[in-house]
Coordinates of C-alpha atoms in Angstrom, one line a residue:
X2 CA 9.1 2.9 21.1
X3 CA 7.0 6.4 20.9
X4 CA 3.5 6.9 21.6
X5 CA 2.9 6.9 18.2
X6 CA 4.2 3.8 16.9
X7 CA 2.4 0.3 17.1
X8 CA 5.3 -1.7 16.0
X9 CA 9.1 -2.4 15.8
X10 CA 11.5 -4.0 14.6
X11 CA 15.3 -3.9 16.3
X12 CA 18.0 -6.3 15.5
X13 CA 16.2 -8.9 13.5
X14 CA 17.7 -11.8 11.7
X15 CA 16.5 -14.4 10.1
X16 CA 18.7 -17.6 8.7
X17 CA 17.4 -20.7 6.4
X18 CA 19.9 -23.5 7.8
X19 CA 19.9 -26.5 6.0
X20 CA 20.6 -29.4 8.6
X21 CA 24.0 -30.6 7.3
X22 CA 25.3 -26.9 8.6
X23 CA 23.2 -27.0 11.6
X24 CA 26.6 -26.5 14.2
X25 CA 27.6 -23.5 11.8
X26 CA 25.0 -21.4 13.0
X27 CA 26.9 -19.3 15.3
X28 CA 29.5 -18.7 12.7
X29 CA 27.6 -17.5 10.3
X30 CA 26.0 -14.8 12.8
X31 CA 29.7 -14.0 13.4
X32 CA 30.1 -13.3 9.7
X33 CA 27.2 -11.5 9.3
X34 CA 27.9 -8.8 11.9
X35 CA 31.3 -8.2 10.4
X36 CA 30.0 -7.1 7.6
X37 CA 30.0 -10.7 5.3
X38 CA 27.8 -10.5 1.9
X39 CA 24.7 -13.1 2.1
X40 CA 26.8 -15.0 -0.6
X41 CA 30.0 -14.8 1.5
X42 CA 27.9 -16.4 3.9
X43 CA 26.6 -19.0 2.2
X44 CA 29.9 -19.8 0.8
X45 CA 31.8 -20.2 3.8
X46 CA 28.8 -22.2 5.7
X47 CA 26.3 -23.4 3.6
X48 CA 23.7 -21.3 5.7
X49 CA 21.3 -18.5 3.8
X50 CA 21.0 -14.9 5.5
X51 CA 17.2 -14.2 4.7
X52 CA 17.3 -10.7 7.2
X53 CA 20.3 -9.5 8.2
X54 CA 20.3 -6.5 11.4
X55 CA 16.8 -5.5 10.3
X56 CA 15.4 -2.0 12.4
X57 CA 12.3 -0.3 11.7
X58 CA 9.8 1.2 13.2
X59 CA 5.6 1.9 12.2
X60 CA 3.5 4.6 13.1
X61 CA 0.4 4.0 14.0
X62 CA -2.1 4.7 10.6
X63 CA 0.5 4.9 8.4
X64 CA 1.1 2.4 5.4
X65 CA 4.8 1.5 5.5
X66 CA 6.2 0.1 2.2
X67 CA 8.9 -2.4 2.2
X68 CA 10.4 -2.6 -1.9
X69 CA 13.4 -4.7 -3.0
X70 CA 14.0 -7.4 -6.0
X71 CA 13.2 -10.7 -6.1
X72 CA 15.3 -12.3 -3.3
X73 CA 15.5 -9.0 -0.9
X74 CA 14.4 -10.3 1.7
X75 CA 11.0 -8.1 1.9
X76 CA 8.2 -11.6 1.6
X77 CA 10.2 -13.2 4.6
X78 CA 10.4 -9.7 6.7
X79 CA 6.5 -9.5 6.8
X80 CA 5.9 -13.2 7.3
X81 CA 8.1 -12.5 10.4
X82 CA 5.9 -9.6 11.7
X83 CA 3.2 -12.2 12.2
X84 CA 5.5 -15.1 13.1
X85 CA 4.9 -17.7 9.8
X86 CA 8.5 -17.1 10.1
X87 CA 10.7 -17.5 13.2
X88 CA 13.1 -14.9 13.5
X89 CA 16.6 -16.3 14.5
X90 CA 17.5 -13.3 16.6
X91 CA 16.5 -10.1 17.6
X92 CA 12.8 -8.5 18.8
X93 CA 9.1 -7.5 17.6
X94 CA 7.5 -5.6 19.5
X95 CA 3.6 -4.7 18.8
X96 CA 2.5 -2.1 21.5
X97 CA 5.6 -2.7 23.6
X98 CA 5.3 -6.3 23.9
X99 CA 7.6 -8.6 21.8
X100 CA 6.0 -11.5 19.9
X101 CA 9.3 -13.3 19.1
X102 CA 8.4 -14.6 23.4
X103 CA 4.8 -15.1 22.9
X104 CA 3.4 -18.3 23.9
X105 CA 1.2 -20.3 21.2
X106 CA -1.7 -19.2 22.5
X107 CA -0.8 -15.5 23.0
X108 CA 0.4 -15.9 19.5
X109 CA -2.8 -17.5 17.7
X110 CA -4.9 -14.7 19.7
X111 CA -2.4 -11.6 18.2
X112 CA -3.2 -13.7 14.8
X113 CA -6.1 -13.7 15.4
X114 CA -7.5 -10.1 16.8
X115 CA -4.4 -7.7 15.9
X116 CA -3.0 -8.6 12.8
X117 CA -4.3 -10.0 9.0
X118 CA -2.7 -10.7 6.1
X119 CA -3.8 -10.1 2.3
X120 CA -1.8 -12.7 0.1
X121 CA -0.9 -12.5 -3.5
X122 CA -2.6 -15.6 -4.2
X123 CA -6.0 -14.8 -2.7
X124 CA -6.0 -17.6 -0.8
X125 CA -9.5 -18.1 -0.7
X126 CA -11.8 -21.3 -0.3
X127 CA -13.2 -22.1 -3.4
X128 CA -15.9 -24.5 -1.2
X129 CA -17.6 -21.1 0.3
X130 CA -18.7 -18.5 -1.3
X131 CA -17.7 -14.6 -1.0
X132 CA -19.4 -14.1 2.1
X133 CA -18.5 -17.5 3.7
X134 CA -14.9 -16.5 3.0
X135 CA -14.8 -13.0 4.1
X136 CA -16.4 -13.5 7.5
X137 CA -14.3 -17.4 7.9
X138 CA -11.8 -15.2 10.6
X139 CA -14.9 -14.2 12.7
X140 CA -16.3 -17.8 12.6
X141 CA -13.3 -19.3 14.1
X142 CA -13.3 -16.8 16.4
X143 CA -16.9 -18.0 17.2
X144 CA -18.5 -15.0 16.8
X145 CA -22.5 -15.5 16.2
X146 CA -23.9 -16.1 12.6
X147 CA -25.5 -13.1 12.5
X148 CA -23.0 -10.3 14.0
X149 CA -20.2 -11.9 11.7
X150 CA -22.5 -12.1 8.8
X151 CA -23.2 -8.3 9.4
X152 CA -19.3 -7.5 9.7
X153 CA -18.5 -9.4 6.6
X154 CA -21.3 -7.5 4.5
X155 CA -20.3 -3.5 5.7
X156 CA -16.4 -4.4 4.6
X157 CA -17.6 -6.3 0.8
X158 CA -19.4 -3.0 0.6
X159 CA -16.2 -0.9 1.5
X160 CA -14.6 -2.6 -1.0
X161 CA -17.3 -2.1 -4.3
X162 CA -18.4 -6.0 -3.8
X163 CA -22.4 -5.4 -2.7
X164 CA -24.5 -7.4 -4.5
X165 CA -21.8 -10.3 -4.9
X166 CA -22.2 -11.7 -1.5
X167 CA -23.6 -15.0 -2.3
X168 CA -21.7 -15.5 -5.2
X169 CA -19.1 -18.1 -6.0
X170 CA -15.2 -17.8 -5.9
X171 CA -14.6 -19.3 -9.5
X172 CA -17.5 -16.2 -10.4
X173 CA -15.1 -13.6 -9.8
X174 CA -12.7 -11.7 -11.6
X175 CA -8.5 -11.6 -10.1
X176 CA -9.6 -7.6 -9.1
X177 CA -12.7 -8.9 -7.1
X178 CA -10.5 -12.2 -5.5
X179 CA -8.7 -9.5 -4.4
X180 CA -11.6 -7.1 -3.0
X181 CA -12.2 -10.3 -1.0
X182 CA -9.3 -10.8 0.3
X183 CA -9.0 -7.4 1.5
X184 CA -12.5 -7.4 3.3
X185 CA -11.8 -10.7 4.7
X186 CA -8.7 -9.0 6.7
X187 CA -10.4 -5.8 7.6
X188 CA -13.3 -7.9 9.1
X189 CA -11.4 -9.5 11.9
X190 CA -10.6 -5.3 12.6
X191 CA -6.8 -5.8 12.9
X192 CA -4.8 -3.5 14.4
X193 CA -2.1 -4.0 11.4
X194 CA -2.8 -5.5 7.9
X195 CA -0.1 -6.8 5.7
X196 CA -0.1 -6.8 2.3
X197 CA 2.4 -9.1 1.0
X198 CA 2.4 -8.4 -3.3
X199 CA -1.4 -8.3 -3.0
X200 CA -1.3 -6.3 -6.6
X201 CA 1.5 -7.7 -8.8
X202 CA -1.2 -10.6 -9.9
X203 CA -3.2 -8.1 -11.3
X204 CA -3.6 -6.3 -14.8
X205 CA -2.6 -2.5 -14.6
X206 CA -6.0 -1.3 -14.7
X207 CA -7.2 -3.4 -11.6
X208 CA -4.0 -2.6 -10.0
X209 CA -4.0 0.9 -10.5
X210 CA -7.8 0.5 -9.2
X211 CA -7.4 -0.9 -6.2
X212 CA -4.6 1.3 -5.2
X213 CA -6.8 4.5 -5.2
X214 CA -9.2 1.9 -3.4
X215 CA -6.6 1.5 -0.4
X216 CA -5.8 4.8 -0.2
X217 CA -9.6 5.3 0.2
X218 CA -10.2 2.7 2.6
X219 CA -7.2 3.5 4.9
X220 CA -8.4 7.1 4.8
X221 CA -11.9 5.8 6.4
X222 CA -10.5 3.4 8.7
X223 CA -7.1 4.6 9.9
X224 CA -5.2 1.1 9.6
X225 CA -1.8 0.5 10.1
X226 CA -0.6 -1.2 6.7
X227 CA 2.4 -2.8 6.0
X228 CA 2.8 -3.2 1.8
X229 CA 5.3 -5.3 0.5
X230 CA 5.9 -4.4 -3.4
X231 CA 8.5 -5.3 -6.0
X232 CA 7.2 -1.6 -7.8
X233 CA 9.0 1.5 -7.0
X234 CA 5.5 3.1 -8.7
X235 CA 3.4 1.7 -6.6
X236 CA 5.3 2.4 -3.3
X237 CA 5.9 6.2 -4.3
X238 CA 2.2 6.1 -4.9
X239 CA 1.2 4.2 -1.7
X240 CA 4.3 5.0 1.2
X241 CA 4.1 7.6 3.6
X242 CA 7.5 5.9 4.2
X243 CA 9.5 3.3 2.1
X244 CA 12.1 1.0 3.4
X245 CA 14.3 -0.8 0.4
X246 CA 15.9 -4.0 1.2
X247 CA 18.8 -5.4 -0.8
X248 CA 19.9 -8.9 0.3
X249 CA 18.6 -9.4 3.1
X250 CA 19.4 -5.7 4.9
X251 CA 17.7 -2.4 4.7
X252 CA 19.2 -0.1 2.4
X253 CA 16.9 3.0 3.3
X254 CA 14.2 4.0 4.9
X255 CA 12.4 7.6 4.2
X256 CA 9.5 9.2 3.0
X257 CA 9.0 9.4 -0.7
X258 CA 10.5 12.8 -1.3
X259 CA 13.4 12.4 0.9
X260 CA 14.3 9.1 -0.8
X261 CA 14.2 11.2 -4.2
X262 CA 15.9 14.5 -2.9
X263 CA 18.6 11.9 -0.9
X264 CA 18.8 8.5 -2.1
X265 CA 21.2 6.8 0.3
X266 CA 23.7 5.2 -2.3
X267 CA 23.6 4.0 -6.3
X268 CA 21.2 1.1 -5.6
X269 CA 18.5 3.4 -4.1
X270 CA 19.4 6.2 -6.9
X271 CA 18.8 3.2 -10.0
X272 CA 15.8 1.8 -8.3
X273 CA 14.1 5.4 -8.1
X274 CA 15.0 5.9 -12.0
X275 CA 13.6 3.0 -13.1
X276 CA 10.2 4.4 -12.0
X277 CA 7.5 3.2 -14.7
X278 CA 4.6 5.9 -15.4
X279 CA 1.4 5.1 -13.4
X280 CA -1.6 4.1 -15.7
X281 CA -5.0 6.0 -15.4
X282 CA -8.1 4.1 -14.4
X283 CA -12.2 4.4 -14.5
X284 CA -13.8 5.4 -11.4
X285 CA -17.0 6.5 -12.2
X286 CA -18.1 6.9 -16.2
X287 CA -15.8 9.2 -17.7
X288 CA -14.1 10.5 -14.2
X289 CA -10.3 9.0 -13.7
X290 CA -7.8 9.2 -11.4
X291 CA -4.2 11.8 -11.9
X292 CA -1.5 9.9 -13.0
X293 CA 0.6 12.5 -11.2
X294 CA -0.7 13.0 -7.3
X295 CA 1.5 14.0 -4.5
X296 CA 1.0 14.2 -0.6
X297 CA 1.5 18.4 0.9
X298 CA 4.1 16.6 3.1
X299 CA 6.0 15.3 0.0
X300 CA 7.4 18.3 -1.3
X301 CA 8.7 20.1 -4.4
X302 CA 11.2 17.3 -5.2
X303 CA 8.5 14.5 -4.8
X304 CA 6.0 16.5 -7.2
X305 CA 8.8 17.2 -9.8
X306 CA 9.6 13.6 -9.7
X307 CA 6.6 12.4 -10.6
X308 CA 5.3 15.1 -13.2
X309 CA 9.0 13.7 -14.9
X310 CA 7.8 10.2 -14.5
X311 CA 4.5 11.0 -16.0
X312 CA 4.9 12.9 -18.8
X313 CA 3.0 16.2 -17.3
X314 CA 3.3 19.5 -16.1
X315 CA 1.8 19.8 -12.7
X316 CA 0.7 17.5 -10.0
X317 CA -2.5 17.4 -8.1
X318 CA -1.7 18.1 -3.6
X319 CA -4.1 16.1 -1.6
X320 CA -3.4 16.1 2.5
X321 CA -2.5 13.3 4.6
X322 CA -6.1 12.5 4.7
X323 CA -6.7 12.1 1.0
X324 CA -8.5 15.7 1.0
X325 CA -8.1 17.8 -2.0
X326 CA -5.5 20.8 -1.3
X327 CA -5.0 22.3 -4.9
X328 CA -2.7 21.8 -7.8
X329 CA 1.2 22.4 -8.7
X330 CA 3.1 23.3 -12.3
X331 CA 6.2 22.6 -13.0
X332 CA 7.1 26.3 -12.9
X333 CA 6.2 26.5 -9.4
X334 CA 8.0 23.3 -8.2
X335 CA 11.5 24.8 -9.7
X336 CA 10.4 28.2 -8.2
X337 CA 10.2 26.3 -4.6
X338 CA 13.6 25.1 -5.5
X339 CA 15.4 27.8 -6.4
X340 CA 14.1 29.2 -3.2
X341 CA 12.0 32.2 -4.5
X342 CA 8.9 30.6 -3.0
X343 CA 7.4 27.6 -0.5
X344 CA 6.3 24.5 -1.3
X345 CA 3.0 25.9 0.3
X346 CA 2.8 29.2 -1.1
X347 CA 3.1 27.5 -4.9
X348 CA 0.0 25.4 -4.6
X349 CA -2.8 27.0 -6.9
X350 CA -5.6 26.3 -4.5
X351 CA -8.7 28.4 -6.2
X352 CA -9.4 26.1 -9.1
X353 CA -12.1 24.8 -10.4
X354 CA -13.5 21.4 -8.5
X355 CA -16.5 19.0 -9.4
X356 CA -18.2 18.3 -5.9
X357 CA -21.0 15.9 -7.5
X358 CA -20.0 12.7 -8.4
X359 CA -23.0 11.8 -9.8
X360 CA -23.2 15.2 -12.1
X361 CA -24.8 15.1 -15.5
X362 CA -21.7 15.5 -18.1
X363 CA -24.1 18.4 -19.5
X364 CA -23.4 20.5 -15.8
X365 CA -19.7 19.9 -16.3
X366 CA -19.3 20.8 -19.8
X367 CA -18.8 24.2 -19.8
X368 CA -16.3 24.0 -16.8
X369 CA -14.1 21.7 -18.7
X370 CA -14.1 24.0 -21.7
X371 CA -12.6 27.1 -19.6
X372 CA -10.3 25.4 -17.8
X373 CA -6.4 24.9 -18.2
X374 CA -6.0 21.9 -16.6
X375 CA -7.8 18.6 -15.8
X376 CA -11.1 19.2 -13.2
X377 CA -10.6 17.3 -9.3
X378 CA -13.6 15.8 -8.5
X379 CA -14.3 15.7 -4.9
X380 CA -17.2 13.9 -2.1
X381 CA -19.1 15.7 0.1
X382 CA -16.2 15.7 2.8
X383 CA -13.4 17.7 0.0
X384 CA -11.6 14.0 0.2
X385 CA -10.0 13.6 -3.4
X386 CA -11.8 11.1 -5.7
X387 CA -10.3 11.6 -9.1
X388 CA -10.1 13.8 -12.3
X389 CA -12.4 14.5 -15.5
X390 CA -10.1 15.5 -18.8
X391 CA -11.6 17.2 -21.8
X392 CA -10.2 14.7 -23.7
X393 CA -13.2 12.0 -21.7
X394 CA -15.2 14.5 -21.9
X395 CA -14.8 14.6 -25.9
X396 CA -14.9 11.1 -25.9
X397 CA -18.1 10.8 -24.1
X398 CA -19.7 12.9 -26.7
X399 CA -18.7 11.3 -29.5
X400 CA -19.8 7.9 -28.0
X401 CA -22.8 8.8 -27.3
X402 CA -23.8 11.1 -30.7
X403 CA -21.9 8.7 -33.3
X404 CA -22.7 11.4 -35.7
X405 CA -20.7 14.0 -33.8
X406 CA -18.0 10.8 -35.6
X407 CA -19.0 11.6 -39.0

């Protein structure tokens, strides 16, 4: 384990055994390690492999994205990093120390203080409302009314919910349960938060949404995430690695771009092709976010990818801190290629950006006439918050002067 990672995984299995095959236990791990299919398995003992020699590691501040089908094995991987599930063999360690030998109370404390968990469903308490339930892990903590109060109201902030505090549950929309949900975990100030499908309820709007909106918030706060996602999109988008589980076992584990420039076999090569094109959403008014965005330690391959998957011709560069780096056509990504230029060297940096969020559309309209491509709108710290078309700009116009219509 290096300095720089906060958790790992070595060896980890994880059987379902039904009680009639209770004394075939040690045949099945037998099975397994010789190389036996999860069906094989459960053919010959009745016994289901949920994990099978699972080994990962997790950098510290990173969000590390775990993708497979239905049935992969990637819900009961998390629920083992926080031990809902017990694995059957093999270690976890978090800051060298391995949970799989923690004692109930040095477990219910690591629950507690170094790791949360965002659930698909919500899971929220319809009896409290949004700031009952965000600041519930604090108040069984027994922290004070007030500090905990405090805690719960800077996260619903971080996460576009001020103002809804005393609201109730049944009040909010499925995007806003979410926001919840996600300010519950980051006020308890884990260490590591797992996200187990915490977007596949949602519309594509919301989802696409609260993507950017992680992104943003892990920027701020430098947490360790661990994403679980059925969507190859969305882990592309998300990952600064992806691991891709196929019955029970890790096919792969890279970055983004090295899963694209070398996918380890046919399964990781289909699951990358099925890509689906990312939707745009509303940030602000008429300002978006790029369909087509790629990190400057991604690459040429990772941006052609994705202007391929989108439909477009370049791809906006942000750094590994969501700040704004520049733009990339689809000329220069072949150029970088072919090997007549670097990845670095192709980036158009010197173009046009919107630094006020809150600009007039009358300030921005004659940059967006005399540009070529989209204009990146950026905060006050160059961190990347989205895109204004001419298209919404067009739009805008005709909205507000219906006779522009006529």
């Amino acid at each position: 384990m290096t300095a720089e990672d906060i958790l790992r995984v070595e060896n980890l299995y994880k059987l379902f055994i039904p009680l009639e095959s209770f004394k075939k236990e040690d045949e099945a791990m037998q099975l397994l390690k010789s190389g036996h299919t999860r069906s094989e398995v459960l053919q010959a003992t009745g016994i289901t492999a949920g994990l099978t020699d699972i080994n990962f590691n997790v950098k510290k501040g990173e969000i590390f994205v775990l993708i497979g089908l239905s049935g992969s094995g990637k819900s009961t991987l998390v629920r083992c990093l926080n031990m809902l599930h017990k694995p059957s063999y093999g270690s976890i360690y978090f800051e060298n120390r391995d949970i799989t030998k923690f004692t109930s109370g040095e477990l219910q404390e690591f629950r507690r203080r170094k790791i949360s968990m965002v659930f698909q469903s919500f899971g929220l308490m319809d009896n409290r409302n949004v700031l009952e339930n965000t600041y519930y892990g604090l108040e069984i903590r027994g922290v004070p009314k007030k500090e905990r109060e405090n805690k719960a109201l800077e996260m619903l902030a971080m996460v576009g919910l001020e103002g809804w505090e005393h609201k109730k549950i049944s009040e909010l929309s499925g995007g806003m349960k979410q926001r919840v949900g996600i300010a519950r975990a980051l006020t308890n100030d884990p260490d590591i938060l797992l996200m187990d499908e915490a977007f596949s309820a949602l519309d594509p709007l919301v989802k696409n949404d609260l993507q950017f909106e992680l992104l943003r918030i892990q920027e701020k706060m430098d947490k360790t995430i661990v994403f679980i996602t059925h969507d190859i999109n969305e882990a592309f988008r998300l990952g600064n690695r992806v691991g891709i589980l196929r019955d029970g076992r890790m096919v792969q584990i890279a970055s983004p771009e090295e899963m694209i420039t070398s996918p380890a076999d046919q399964y990781v090569r289909n699951f990358i092709n099925n890509v689906n094109s990312s939707k745009v959403f509303t940030v602000h008014n008429i300002m978006t976010t790029p369909t087509c965005m790629v990190r400057i330690s991604d690459g040429a391959g990772m941006a052609l990818k994705s202007m391929q998957s989108n439909g477009v011709s370049s791809a906006y560069v942000i750094g590994e801190h969501l700040e704004f780096i520049g733009l990339i056509t689809i000329e220069s990504a072949l150029k970088v290629l072919a090997g007549y230029s670097t990845f670095n060297d192709a980036i158009f940096r010197s173009i046009p950006v919107i630094d006020n969020i809150d600009a007039p559309l009358a300030d921005i309209m004659p940059i967006a006439a005399n540009t070529p491509y989209p204009l990146a709108v950026v905060d006050k710290e160059h961190h990347f918050r989205g895109i204004v078309t001419k298209a919404s700009v067009l739009s805008s116009i005709v909205l507000d002067n219906p006779k522009v219509a006529r």
